[in-house]
Coordinates of C-alpha atoms and ligand atoms in Angstrom, one line a residue:
M1 CA -92.0 15.2 -29.0
T2 CA -89.0 14.3 -26.9
F3 CA -85.6 13.7 -28.8
T4 CA -84.9 10.2 -30.2
Q5 CA -81.3 9.3 -31.0
T6 CA -80.8 7.7 -34.4
A7 CA -79.0 4.4 -34.3
P8 CA -75.5 3.8 -35.8
Q9 CA -75.5 2.4 -39.3
L10 CA -73.2 0.0 -40.7
A11 CA -71.9 1.0 -44.3
N12 CA -69.9 -1.4 -46.4
P13 CA -67.0 -2.3 -44.2
Y14 CA -64.8 -2.6 -47.0
L15 CA -65.4 0.6 -48.9
T16 CA -64.9 2.4 -45.6
D17 CA -61.6 0.6 -44.7
R18 CA -59.0 2.9 -45.8
V19 CA -56.3 0.7 -43.9
L20 CA -57.2 -2.6 -45.6
Q21 CA -57.6 -0.9 -49.1
S22 CA -54.4 0.9 -49.0
A23 CA -52.4 -2.1 -47.6
M24 CA -53.8 -4.5 -50.2
R25 CA -53.0 -2.0 -52.9
R26 CA -49.3 -2.1 -51.9
M27 CA -49.1 -5.8 -51.2
L28 CA -51.0 -7.2 -54.1
P29 CA -50.0 -7.2 -57.8
H30 CA -52.3 -4.7 -59.6
A31 CA -54.5 -7.4 -61.4
L32 CA -55.0 -9.4 -58.2
F33 CA -55.6 -6.1 -56.3
E34 CA -58.5 -5.5 -58.8
H35 CA -60.0 -8.9 -58.3
F36 CA -59.6 -8.6 -54.5
H37 CA -61.4 -5.0 -54.6
E38 CA -64.3 -6.5 -56.6
Q39 CA -64.6 -9.6 -54.2
A40 CA -64.2 -7.4 -51.0
N41 CA -66.6 -4.8 -52.2
E42 CA -69.3 -7.4 -52.8
L43 CA -68.6 -9.3 -49.6
G44 CA -68.7 -6.0 -47.7
Q45 CA -72.0 -5.0 -49.1
A46 CA -73.3 -8.4 -48.0
V47 CA -72.2 -7.8 -44.6
A48 CA -73.8 -4.3 -44.4
D49 CA -77.0 -5.1 -46.2
E50 CA -77.7 -8.7 -45.1
L51 CA -75.6 -10.1 -42.3
Y52 CA -75.6 -7.0 -39.9
P53 CA -79.4 -6.6 -39.9
R54 CA -79.7 -10.3 -39.4
Q55 CA -77.4 -10.3 -36.5
L56 CA -79.5 -7.7 -34.8
R57 CA -82.7 -9.6 -35.6
E58 CA -81.4 -12.9 -34.5
R59 CA -79.6 -11.3 -31.4
L60 CA -81.3 -13.6 -28.9
L61 CA -81.4 -17.0 -30.8
E62 CA -78.9 -19.7 -29.9
P63 CA -78.2 -23.3 -31.1
V64 CA -80.4 -25.9 -29.4
H65 CA -79.3 -29.4 -28.3
T66 CA -81.8 -32.2 -28.1
P67 CA -80.3 -35.2 -26.5
F68 CA -83.3 -37.5 -26.5
D69 CA -86.4 -37.9 -28.9
A70 CA -89.9 -38.0 -27.5
W71 CA -89.6 -41.8 -26.9
G72 CA -86.3 -41.6 -25.2
Q73 CA -83.9 -42.5 -28.1
R74 CA -80.8 -40.8 -28.0
V75 CA -80.6 -38.3 -30.9
D76 CA -78.1 -35.4 -29.9
E77 CA -79.6 -33.2 -32.5
I78 CA -78.2 -29.7 -32.6
E79 CA -80.3 -27.1 -34.3
L80 CA -78.2 -24.1 -35.6
T81 CA -79.5 -20.6 -35.7
P82 CA -81.1 -19.7 -39.0
M83 CA -78.0 -17.3 -39.7
W84 CA -75.6 -20.1 -39.3
Q85 CA -77.7 -22.3 -41.6
T86 CA -76.9 -19.9 -44.5
M87 CA -73.1 -19.8 -43.7
P88 CA -72.0 -22.7 -46.0
A89 CA -73.4 -20.8 -49.0
L90 CA -71.4 -17.6 -48.0
T91 CA -68.3 -19.5 -47.5
A92 CA -68.5 -21.2 -50.9
R93 CA -69.7 -18.1 -52.7
Y94 CA -66.8 -16.1 -51.4
G95 CA -64.2 -19.1 -51.2
L96 CA -63.5 -18.1 -47.7
V97 CA -61.2 -21.3 -47.4
W98 CA -60.7 -22.0 -51.0
H99 CA -58.8 -18.7 -51.8
G100 CA -55.9 -19.9 -49.4
Y101 CA -55.5 -23.0 -51.5
D102 CA -55.9 -21.4 -55.0
G103 CA -52.6 -21.9 -56.9
A104 CA -53.4 -19.2 -59.4
K105 CA -52.9 -16.5 -56.7
G106 CA -49.3 -17.9 -56.0
V107 CA -47.7 -16.5 -52.9
H108 CA -50.5 -14.0 -52.4
A109 CA -53.3 -16.7 -51.8
R110 CA -53.3 -16.3 -48.1
L111 CA -53.2 -12.5 -48.1
F112 CA -56.3 -12.5 -50.4
Q113 CA -57.9 -15.0 -48.4
F114 CA -57.3 -13.3 -45.0
G115 CA -58.5 -10.0 -46.4
L116 CA -61.9 -11.5 -47.1
V117 CA -62.0 -13.4 -43.7
Y118 CA -61.2 -10.2 -41.9
L119 CA -64.0 -8.3 -43.7
C120 CA -66.7 -10.8 -42.8
T121 CA -65.8 -12.3 -39.3
A122 CA -67.5 -9.7 -37.1
G123 CA -70.6 -10.4 -39.3
N124 CA -70.8 -14.1 -39.3
E125 CA -71.4 -14.9 -35.6
F126 CA -68.4 -17.0 -35.2
W127 CA -68.9 -19.2 -38.2
S128 CA -65.1 -18.2 -38.8
C129 CA -64.4 -20.6 -35.8
P130 CA -65.2 -23.8 -37.8
L131 CA -63.7 -22.4 -41.0
A132 CA -60.5 -21.7 -39.2
M133 CA -60.4 -25.2 -38.0
T134 CA -61.3 -26.5 -41.5
D135 CA -58.4 -24.4 -42.9
G136 CA -56.1 -25.8 -40.2
A137 CA -57.3 -29.3 -40.9
A138 CA -56.6 -29.0 -44.7
R139 CA -53.2 -27.7 -43.9
A140 CA -52.5 -30.5 -41.4
L141 CA -53.5 -33.1 -43.8
I142 CA -51.3 -31.6 -46.6
E143 CA -48.3 -31.5 -44.3
S144 CA -49.1 -35.1 -43.1
G145 CA -48.9 -36.3 -46.6
N146 CA -51.6 -38.9 -45.9
E147 CA -52.8 -39.5 -49.5
R148 CA -55.9 -41.4 -48.6
L149 CA -57.2 -38.8 -46.2
L150 CA -56.3 -36.0 -48.6
R151 CA -58.2 -37.5 -51.6
R152 CA -61.1 -38.2 -49.1
A153 CA -61.3 -34.8 -47.2
L154 CA -59.3 -32.0 -49.0
P155 CA -61.9 -31.4 -52.0
H156 CA -64.5 -31.1 -49.2
L157 CA -62.7 -28.8 -46.9
T158 CA -61.8 -26.5 -49.7
S159 CA -65.0 -26.7 -51.7
R160 CA -66.7 -23.8 -53.6
D161 CA -70.1 -25.6 -53.6
A162 CA -72.2 -25.4 -50.4
A163 CA -73.6 -28.9 -51.1
T164 CA -70.1 -30.6 -50.9
L165 CA -68.5 -28.3 -48.2
W166 CA -67.3 -29.8 -45.2
T167 CA -66.1 -28.1 -42.2
S168 CA -63.7 -29.5 -39.4
G169 CA -63.6 -29.5 -35.7
Q170 CA -60.6 -29.6 -33.6
W171 CA -61.0 -31.9 -30.4
M172 CA -58.1 -31.1 -28.2
T173 CA -59.2 -29.7 -24.9
E174 CA -60.0 -32.0 -22.0
T175 CA -61.0 -31.4 -18.4
S176 CA -57.4 -31.5 -17.5
G177 CA -57.0 -28.1 -19.5
G178 CA -56.7 -26.5 -22.7
S179 CA -53.2 -25.4 -22.4
D180 CA -51.3 -28.4 -21.0
V181 CA -52.4 -30.8 -23.8
G182 CA -49.9 -33.4 -22.5
G183 CA -52.2 -34.4 -20.0
T184 CA -54.9 -35.8 -22.6
E185 CA -56.7 -38.8 -21.3
T186 CA -58.5 -40.0 -24.4
R187 CA -57.2 -43.4 -25.4
A188 CA -57.2 -44.8 -28.8
V189 CA -57.5 -48.6 -29.4
P190 CA -56.5 -50.2 -32.7
G191 CA -59.2 -52.2 -34.4
E192 CA -59.6 -53.7 -37.9
N193 CA -58.7 -52.3 -41.3
G194 CA -56.6 -49.5 -40.0
Q195 CA -59.5 -48.1 -38.0
W196 CA -59.1 -47.1 -34.3
R197 CA -61.6 -46.5 -31.7
A198 CA -61.4 -43.5 -29.4
F199 CA -62.6 -43.4 -25.6
G200 CA -62.6 -40.2 -23.6
R201 CA -64.2 -36.9 -22.9
K202 CA -63.6 -33.8 -25.0
W203 CA -64.5 -30.7 -23.1
F204 CA -64.4 -27.8 -25.6
T205 CA -65.3 -29.0 -29.0
S206 CA -66.1 -25.9 -30.9
A207 CA -68.6 -26.4 -33.8
A208 CA -69.9 -29.8 -32.8
T209 CA -71.7 -30.0 -36.1
S210 CA -68.7 -30.2 -38.3
E211 CA -68.5 -33.1 -40.7
V212 CA -65.0 -34.0 -39.7
A213 CA -62.7 -33.4 -36.7
L214 CA -59.1 -33.8 -36.1
L215 CA -58.4 -34.9 -32.4
L216 CA -55.6 -35.9 -30.1
A217 CA -55.6 -39.3 -28.3
R218 CA -53.0 -41.6 -26.7
P219 CA -52.7 -44.8 -28.6
E220 CA -52.9 -47.6 -25.9
G221 CA -49.5 -48.3 -24.5
N222 CA -47.9 -45.0 -25.4
P223 CA -46.1 -43.1 -22.8
P224 CA -47.5 -40.1 -20.9
G225 CA -47.0 -36.6 -22.0
T226 CA -47.0 -34.7 -25.4
A227 CA -44.8 -37.2 -27.3
G228 CA -47.2 -40.1 -26.7
L229 CA -50.1 -38.4 -28.4
A230 CA -51.2 -39.2 -31.8
L231 CA -53.3 -37.1 -34.3
Y232 CA -56.6 -38.8 -35.6
Y233 CA -59.1 -38.1 -38.0
C234 CA -62.8 -38.6 -37.3
E235 CA -66.0 -38.5 -39.4
P236 CA -68.4 -38.2 -36.3
R237 CA -71.6 -39.0 -38.2
D238 CA -72.9 -41.9 -40.5
A239 CA -74.8 -41.4 -43.7
A240 CA -78.0 -40.8 -41.9
G241 CA -76.4 -38.0 -39.8
R242 CA -76.4 -40.1 -36.7
L243 CA -73.3 -39.7 -34.3
R244 CA -71.1 -42.8 -34.3
H245 CA -70.2 -43.7 -30.7
I246 CA -70.2 -40.2 -29.5
V247 CA -72.5 -38.5 -27.1
V248 CA -73.0 -34.9 -26.7
D249 CA -73.2 -34.2 -23.0
R250 CA -74.4 -30.6 -23.5
L251 CA -73.6 -27.3 -25.2
K252 CA -71.4 -24.9 -23.3
D253 CA -73.0 -21.9 -21.6
K254 CA -70.5 -19.3 -22.6
L255 CA -69.8 -15.7 -22.0
G256 CA -70.0 -14.8 -25.7
S257 CA -69.7 -16.6 -29.2
R258 CA -73.2 -18.0 -28.2
K259 CA -74.2 -18.8 -31.7
L260 CA -71.3 -21.3 -32.0
P261 CA -72.4 -24.6 -30.7
T262 CA -69.3 -25.6 -28.5
A263 CA -70.0 -28.8 -26.8
E264 CA -68.8 -31.4 -24.4
L265 CA -68.5 -34.8 -26.1
Q266 CA -68.0 -38.4 -24.8
L267 CA -66.1 -40.7 -27.1
E268 CA -67.4 -44.1 -26.5
G269 CA -65.5 -46.0 -29.1
A270 CA -65.7 -43.4 -31.8
P271 CA -64.3 -44.7 -35.1
V272 CA -61.1 -42.7 -35.8
E273 CA -58.2 -43.0 -38.2
L274 CA -54.4 -42.2 -37.7
V275 CA -53.4 -39.3 -39.7
G276 CA -49.5 -40.2 -39.4
E277 CA -47.5 -42.1 -37.1
P278 CA -49.0 -43.1 -33.7
R279 CA -47.0 -40.5 -31.8
H280 CA -46.0 -36.8 -32.0
G281 CA -49.6 -35.7 -32.1
V282 CA -48.9 -32.0 -31.1
R283 CA -46.3 -31.7 -33.6
M284 CA -48.7 -33.1 -36.2
I285 CA -51.7 -30.8 -35.1
A286 CA -49.4 -27.7 -35.0
P287 CA -50.4 -26.6 -38.4
V288 CA -53.9 -26.3 -37.1
L289 CA -52.7 -24.3 -34.2
N290 CA -50.8 -21.8 -36.4
Q291 CA -53.6 -21.6 -39.0
T292 CA -56.3 -21.0 -36.5
R293 CA -54.1 -18.5 -34.5
L294 CA -53.8 -16.3 -37.6
W295 CA -57.7 -16.6 -38.1
N296 CA -57.9 -15.4 -34.6
A297 CA -55.7 -12.4 -35.2
F298 CA -57.9 -11.3 -38.1
A299 CA -61.1 -12.2 -36.3
A300 CA -60.0 -9.9 -33.3
L301 CA -59.2 -7.2 -35.7
S302 CA -62.5 -7.7 -37.5
Y303 CA -64.3 -7.0 -34.1
F304 CA -62.1 -4.2 -33.3
R305 CA -62.8 -2.5 -36.6
R306 CA -66.6 -3.2 -36.3
G307 CA -66.6 -1.4 -33.1
L308 CA -64.6 1.5 -34.4
Q309 CA -66.8 1.8 -37.6
L310 CA -70.0 1.9 -35.5
L311 CA -68.6 4.4 -33.1
R312 CA -67.3 6.7 -35.9
D313 CA -70.7 6.5 -37.6
Y314 CA -72.5 7.3 -34.2
A315 CA -70.2 10.2 -33.5
R316 CA -71.5 11.9 -36.5
R317 CA -75.2 11.4 -35.5
R318 CA -74.8 12.2 -31.8
Q319 CA -75.1 15.7 -30.6
V320 CA -73.4 16.6 -27.3
F321 CA -72.9 20.2 -25.9
G322 CA -74.3 21.8 -29.0
K323 CA -72.3 20.0 -31.7
P324 CA -71.8 16.4 -33.2
L325 CA -69.6 14.3 -31.0
A326 CA -67.5 13.8 -34.1
L327 CA -66.4 17.3 -33.7
Q328 CA -65.4 17.2 -30.1
P329 CA -61.7 17.4 -29.6
L330 CA -61.6 14.9 -26.6
H331 CA -63.6 12.4 -28.6
H332 CA -61.0 12.8 -31.5
Q333 CA -58.3 11.9 -29.0
T334 CA -60.0 8.7 -27.9
L335 CA -60.9 7.5 -31.4
A336 CA -57.5 8.4 -32.8
G337 CA -55.7 6.2 -30.2
L338 CA -58.0 3.3 -31.1
Q339 CA -57.4 3.9 -34.7
A340 CA -53.6 3.9 -34.2
E341 CA -53.8 0.5 -32.3
F342 CA -56.2 -1.0 -34.8
E343 CA -54.1 0.1 -37.9
A344 CA -50.7 -1.1 -36.5
G345 CA -52.4 -4.6 -35.5
L346 CA -53.8 -4.9 -39.0
H347 CA -50.4 -4.4 -40.6
L348 CA -48.9 -6.9 -38.4
A349 CA -51.5 -9.6 -39.3
L350 CA -51.4 -8.8 -43.0
H351 CA -47.5 -9.3 -42.7
V352 CA -47.9 -12.6 -41.2
A353 CA -50.3 -13.7 -43.8
E354 CA -47.9 -12.7 -46.4
L355 CA -45.1 -14.7 -45.0
M356 CA -47.6 -17.7 -44.5
G357 CA -48.5 -17.5 -48.2
K358 CA -44.8 -17.5 -49.1
N359 CA -43.9 -20.3 -46.8
E360 CA -46.6 -22.5 -48.1
L361 CA -45.0 -22.3 -51.7
G362 CA -41.5 -22.8 -50.4
A363 CA -40.6 -19.3 -51.1
L364 CA -39.2 -18.5 -47.6
D365 CA -35.6 -19.1 -46.4
E366 CA -35.0 -20.6 -43.1
R367 CA -34.6 -17.2 -41.6
H368 CA -38.0 -16.0 -42.4
R369 CA -39.6 -19.4 -41.7
L370 CA -38.4 -19.0 -38.1
L371 CA -39.8 -15.4 -38.1
L372 CA -43.1 -16.7 -39.2
R373 CA -43.2 -19.3 -36.4
L374 CA -42.5 -16.6 -33.9
L375 CA -44.9 -13.9 -35.3
I376 CA -47.8 -16.2 -35.5
P377 CA -48.4 -16.5 -31.7
I378 CA -47.2 -12.9 -31.3
A379 CA -49.7 -11.5 -33.8
K380 CA -52.4 -13.6 -32.2
L381 CA -51.9 -12.4 -28.6
L382 CA -51.2 -8.8 -29.5
T383 CA -54.3 -8.3 -31.6
A384 CA -56.4 -10.1 -29.1
R385 CA -55.2 -7.8 -26.3
Q386 CA -55.8 -4.7 -28.6
A387 CA -59.1 -5.8 -29.4
V388 CA -60.4 -6.6 -25.8
A389 CA -59.0 -3.2 -24.7
G390 CA -60.2 -1.4 -27.7
I391 CA -63.8 -2.8 -27.7
S392 CA -64.2 -1.8 -24.0
E393 CA -63.2 1.8 -25.1
V394 CA -65.7 1.6 -28.0
I395 CA -68.6 0.5 -25.6
E396 CA -67.8 3.5 -23.3
G397 CA -67.8 5.8 -26.4
F398 CA -71.5 5.1 -26.7
G399 CA -72.2 6.1 -23.2
G400 CA -75.2 4.2 -21.7
A401 CA -76.3 3.0 -25.1
G402 CA -73.3 0.8 -25.2
Y403 CA -74.4 -0.9 -21.9
I404 CA -78.0 -1.8 -23.4
E405 CA -78.4 -5.2 -24.9
D406 CA -80.8 -4.5 -27.8
T407 CA -78.3 -2.1 -29.4
G408 CA -76.4 -5.2 -30.1
L409 CA -73.2 -3.4 -28.7
P410 CA -72.6 -5.4 -25.5
A411 CA -72.3 -8.5 -27.5
L412 CA -69.2 -7.2 -29.1
L413 CA -67.5 -7.0 -25.6
R414 CA -68.6 -10.5 -24.7
D415 CA -67.7 -12.0 -27.9
V416 CA -64.3 -10.2 -28.2
Q417 CA -63.1 -11.6 -24.9
V418 CA -62.7 -15.0 -26.3
F419 CA -59.9 -14.1 -28.8
S420 CA -57.3 -13.8 -25.9
I421 CA -58.5 -17.2 -24.4
W422 CA -59.0 -19.8 -27.1
E423 CA -56.1 -21.1 -29.3
G424 CA -53.9 -20.4 -26.3
T425 CA -54.1 -17.5 -23.8
T426 CA -51.8 -14.6 -23.9
D427 CA -49.4 -16.2 -21.2
V428 CA -49.5 -19.6 -22.8
L429 CA -48.8 -18.1 -26.2
S430 CA -45.9 -15.8 -24.7
L431 CA -44.3 -18.9 -23.5
D432 CA -44.6 -20.5 -26.9
A433 CA -43.0 -17.4 -28.3
L434 CA -40.3 -17.8 -25.7
K435 CA -39.5 -21.2 -26.7
V436 CA -39.0 -20.1 -30.2
L437 CA -37.0 -17.2 -29.3
R438 CA -34.5 -19.3 -27.3
A439 CA -33.3 -20.7 -30.4
D440 CA -30.5 -18.4 -31.2
S441 CA -31.1 -17.9 -35.0
V442 CA -34.5 -16.5 -34.3
W443 CA -33.0 -13.4 -33.0
S444 CA -30.7 -12.7 -35.8
A445 CA -33.8 -13.1 -38.1
V446 CA -35.6 -10.6 -35.8
H447 CA -32.9 -8.2 -35.9
A448 CA -32.3 -8.5 -39.7
S449 CA -36.0 -8.1 -40.4
M450 CA -36.2 -4.9 -38.4
V451 CA -33.1 -3.5 -40.2
S452 CA -34.8 -4.2 -43.6
L453 CA -38.3 -2.8 -42.6
L454 CA -36.5 0.4 -41.3
G455 CA -34.7 0.7 -44.4
Q456 CA -37.8 0.5 -46.3
A457 CA -39.5 3.1 -44.1
G458 CA -36.7 5.5 -45.0
G459 CA -36.8 9.0 -43.4
E460 CA -40.2 8.1 -41.8
G461 CA -38.7 5.5 -39.5
E462 CA -35.6 7.6 -38.5
G463 CA -37.1 9.0 -35.3
D464 CA -38.1 5.6 -34.1
S465 CA -35.2 3.5 -34.9
A466 CA -33.3 3.9 -31.8
A467 CA -36.3 3.0 -29.6
L468 CA -36.9 0.1 -31.8
R469 CA -33.5 -1.3 -31.5
Q470 CA -33.2 -0.8 -27.9
T471 CA -36.5 -2.4 -27.0
L472 CA -35.5 -5.5 -29.1
E473 CA -32.2 -5.6 -27.3
R474 CA -33.9 -5.4 -23.9
A475 CA -36.3 -8.1 -24.9
H476 CA -33.3 -10.3 -26.2
A477 CA -31.5 -9.8 -22.9
A478 CA -34.8 -10.6 -20.7
C479 CA -35.3 -13.8 -22.9
D480 CA -31.8 -15.0 -22.2
S481 CA -32.0 -14.3 -18.5
A482 CA -33.1 -16.6 -15.7
A483 CA -36.2 -14.4 -15.4
G484 CA -37.1 -14.9 -19.0
E485 CA -40.2 -17.0 -18.3
A486 CA -41.6 -14.4 -15.9
Q487 CA -40.9 -11.8 -18.5
A488 CA -42.4 -13.7 -21.4
R489 CA -45.6 -11.7 -21.8
G490 CA -43.6 -8.5 -21.8
I491 CA -41.2 -9.9 -24.2
A492 CA -43.8 -11.1 -26.6
L493 CA -46.0 -7.8 -26.5
S494 CA -42.8 -5.7 -27.1
I495 CA -41.6 -7.6 -30.0
G496 CA -45.2 -7.5 -31.4
R497 CA -45.3 -3.8 -30.9
C498 CA -42.0 -3.4 -32.6
F499 CA -42.9 -5.1 -35.6
A500 CA -46.4 -3.5 -35.9
L501 CA -44.8 -0.1 -35.7
A502 CA -42.0 -0.9 -38.1
L503 CA -44.7 -2.3 -40.5
L504 CA -46.8 0.6 -40.1
L505 CA -43.9 3.1 -40.7
R506 CA -42.9 1.1 -43.9
H507 CA -46.5 1.5 -45.1
A508 CA -46.6 5.2 -44.1
A509 CA -43.6 5.9 -46.3
W510 CA -45.3 4.0 -49.2
S511 CA -48.5 5.8 -48.7
L512 CA -47.0 9.2 -48.5
R513 CA -45.3 8.5 -51.8
A514 CA -47.9 6.6 -53.6
E515 CA -51.3 7.9 -52.3
G516 CA -50.3 11.2 -50.9
D517 CA -51.8 10.1 -47.6
R518 CA -50.2 11.0 -44.3
R519 CA -52.8 9.3 -42.2
P520 CA -50.6 6.0 -41.8
L521 CA -47.9 8.1 -40.5
L522 CA -49.9 9.9 -38.1
A523 CA -51.3 6.4 -36.9
A524 CA -47.5 5.4 -36.5
R525 CA -46.7 8.3 -34.5
R526 CA -49.6 7.8 -32.2
F527 CA -48.9 4.0 -31.9
A528 CA -45.4 5.0 -31.0
A529 CA -46.5 7.3 -28.3
H530 CA -48.5 4.6 -26.7
G531 CA -45.2 2.8 -26.2
I532 CA -43.6 -0.3 -27.7
D533 CA -41.7 -1.5 -24.7
R534 CA -44.1 -3.6 -22.5
M535 CA -41.4 -5.5 -20.4
Q536 CA -42.4 -5.8 -16.6
A537 CA -40.6 -3.5 -14.2
E538 CA -41.4 -5.9 -11.3
D539 CA -38.8 -8.4 -10.3
P540 CA -40.0 -12.1 -10.1
T541 CA -39.8 -12.0 -6.1
A542 CA -41.8 -8.9 -5.7
A543 CA -44.3 -10.3 -8.2
R544 CA -44.6 -13.7 -6.4
L545 CA -45.3 -11.8 -3.1
L546 CA -47.9 -9.6 -4.6
A547 CA -49.5 -12.2 -6.8
T548 CA -49.9 -14.6 -3.8
D549 CA -50.4 -11.8 -1.2
E550 CA -48.3 -14.0 1.4
L551 CA -45.7 -12.9 3.7
E552 CA -42.1 -13.5 2.8
Ligands
MFK1 C1 -62.9 -17.1 -35.3 C2 -61.4 -17.3 -35.0 C3 -60.9 -18.6 -35.2 C4 -60.4 -19.3 -33.9 C5 -60.8 -20.7 -33.8 C6 -60.8 -21.2 -32.4 C7 -61.0 -22.7 -32.2 C8 -61.2 -22.8 -30.8 C9 -60.9 -24.2 -30.2 C10 -59.9 -24.1 -29.2 O1 -59.7 -23.2 -28.4 S1 -58.9 -25.6 -29.2 C11 -57.9 -25.5 -27.9 C12 -56.7 -24.7 -28.3 N1 -55.6 -25.1 -27.5 C13 -54.4 -24.6 -27.7 O2 -54.2 -23.8 -28.5 C14 -53.3 -25.2 -26.9 C15 -52.6 -24.2 -26.1 N2 -51.4 -24.8 -25.6 C16 -50.2 -24.8 -26.4 O3 -50.1 -24.2 -27.5 C17 -49.0 -25.4 -25.9 O4 -47.9 -24.4 -26.2 C18 -48.7 -26.7 -26.5 C19 -49.8 -27.7 -26.2 C20 -48.5 -26.8 -28.0 C21 -47.6 -27.2 -25.8 O5 -47.3 -28.4 -25.5 P1 -46.0 -29.2 -25.0 O6 -46.5 -30.5 -24.4 O7 -45.2 -28.3 -24.1 O8 -45.3 -29.4 -26.4 P2 -44.0 -28.8 -27.0 O9 -42.9 -29.7 -26.5 O10 -43.9 -27.5 -26.9 O11 -44.4 -29.2 -28.6 C22 -44.5 -30.5 -29.0 C23 -44.0 -30.3 -30.5 O12 -44.9 -29.6 -31.3 C24 -42.7 -29.9 -30.7 O13 -42.0 -30.3 -31.8 P3 -40.9 -31.4 -31.6 O14 -41.7 -32.8 -31.3 O15 -40.3 -31.6 -33.0 O16 -40.0 -31.2 -30.6 C25 -42.9 -28.4 -31.0 O17 -41.9 -27.8 -31.7 C26 -44.2 -28.6 -31.8 N3 -44.9 -27.4 -31.8 C27 -45.8 -26.9 -30.8 N4 -46.4 -25.8 -31.1 C28 -46.1 -25.6 -32.3 C29 -45.2 -26.6 -32.8 N5 -44.7 -26.7 -34.0 C30 -45.1 -25.5 -34.9 N6 -45.9 -24.7 -34.5 C31 -46.5 -24.4 -33.2 N7 -47.2 -23.7 -33.0

């Protein structure tokens, strides 16, 4: 009988996640931590026992769009995969959106919610995408103060009953591009009773099956550019489930996230309603962007952790050169590096969730509000880059098996790539961060926050404090220089790595004291050794010549 390798197994991702457990123990009040522990344990068990085996079983299934019925009638039906059909029940049961709005959890509501989101996202086949937009829509409606829409939609968007739960889409991207939203061509024409009609083509509408959507359109007569756009609310289907003056051209043929029905839509007079004033649509949809970007960070980390968890399990089962891979010193180096990146990234995302929870209850001063505004795009872009690089390494860690489709592993690599693209690419988010940084008071918030974090890290942070200070000073100088735009990615990544390291050091000091665990400190040392300064050495002219490959 020839040798047969046993497959990696996925244990409860919560019970095996030292980093999440330890962070939550420090960050949540004791009673709330107990509650989180119980919920996370149950959800983690569902991921291991039900969702993961189902992901493997349904690997090849995809949503199907049927444009016409047998008689030529336009129907635009979208049949979801069986797993997707069970997701409203999972959402309601674990309150994946609801927890974020649960007043009883006070400023910890977001931390609690995102802890659960992180645990289940790698197991829910991008169902987290419509949930992120649902959360964002709820937030945007709250911030708009539109009482009618709040009464109508908020109870559904935050429902704990699968029968009444609604999800929301976000229709922004058009053929002119996803980054430069000012070029939006969709028009809105006023009709009767406060209703408007929208005409245009939406090119990337994730989760075309959602019950509501927020979209940008230009009210007729408004000027071009971002300021002339307005934010609209749409209920795409009538009571019988038929689309209302909307045609689904096709579902996107994507590299990954293939269970997610991302569609191209034609709006042919779709009934829509103004959310606020008939202008400043980007400003009004910004809460959706901020919310979904934080979801994106936790989603990227969820995938990164899924890869690490499977690889760690595999290393115990896999014998090479006479002993398990888990006992090979070179493999230790590879896994340790991945673990350090993951660990720092998770502390950054959790910190942002904590700030968000405080902000929503008015518990942040102006300095910390600015810091939150800055750290959302930075956490999104840093964790996405970490996850893309990390999962590539994970796939390699499996050797040839990682390259074989029916192990389920290659899908991780395809799926994770989207996190650095949607909701703003690394470069677009770096430019967003640069805009924020160029407001003077943000830098004072950055520096003050770093001093505070290092103070809390105590002796554990002493060795790194000079490097952290110098890196932030270099980023500050680059930001203020004429070459700031060309340096934006390096600036954003460096600030992200500085915060991730300082947060990890602070946690390490606590963990040594409270848990007698020195692993967070080892992770911090390792992360610091990977470097925190990501500023580009290349001057802009040299970069232009190399980028275009043209003669001077
Ligand atoms: C599973 C994980 C979950 C993930 C869900 C994924 C869903 C996938 C669906 C998509 O991918 S949808 C497409 C996503 N598209 C983007 O994210 C757009 C990327 N582009 C940007 O973010 C640009 O920076 C942006 C369009 C916002 C810039 O446009 P402009 O024309 O340069 O506008 P500007 O002047 O920067 O901002 C206009 C206003 O909005 C300003 O306010 P004022 O009017 O008061 O001056 C800005 O301050 C405000 N603003 C912009 N971004 C903001 C913001 N305010 C708060 N937070 C922000 N992030």
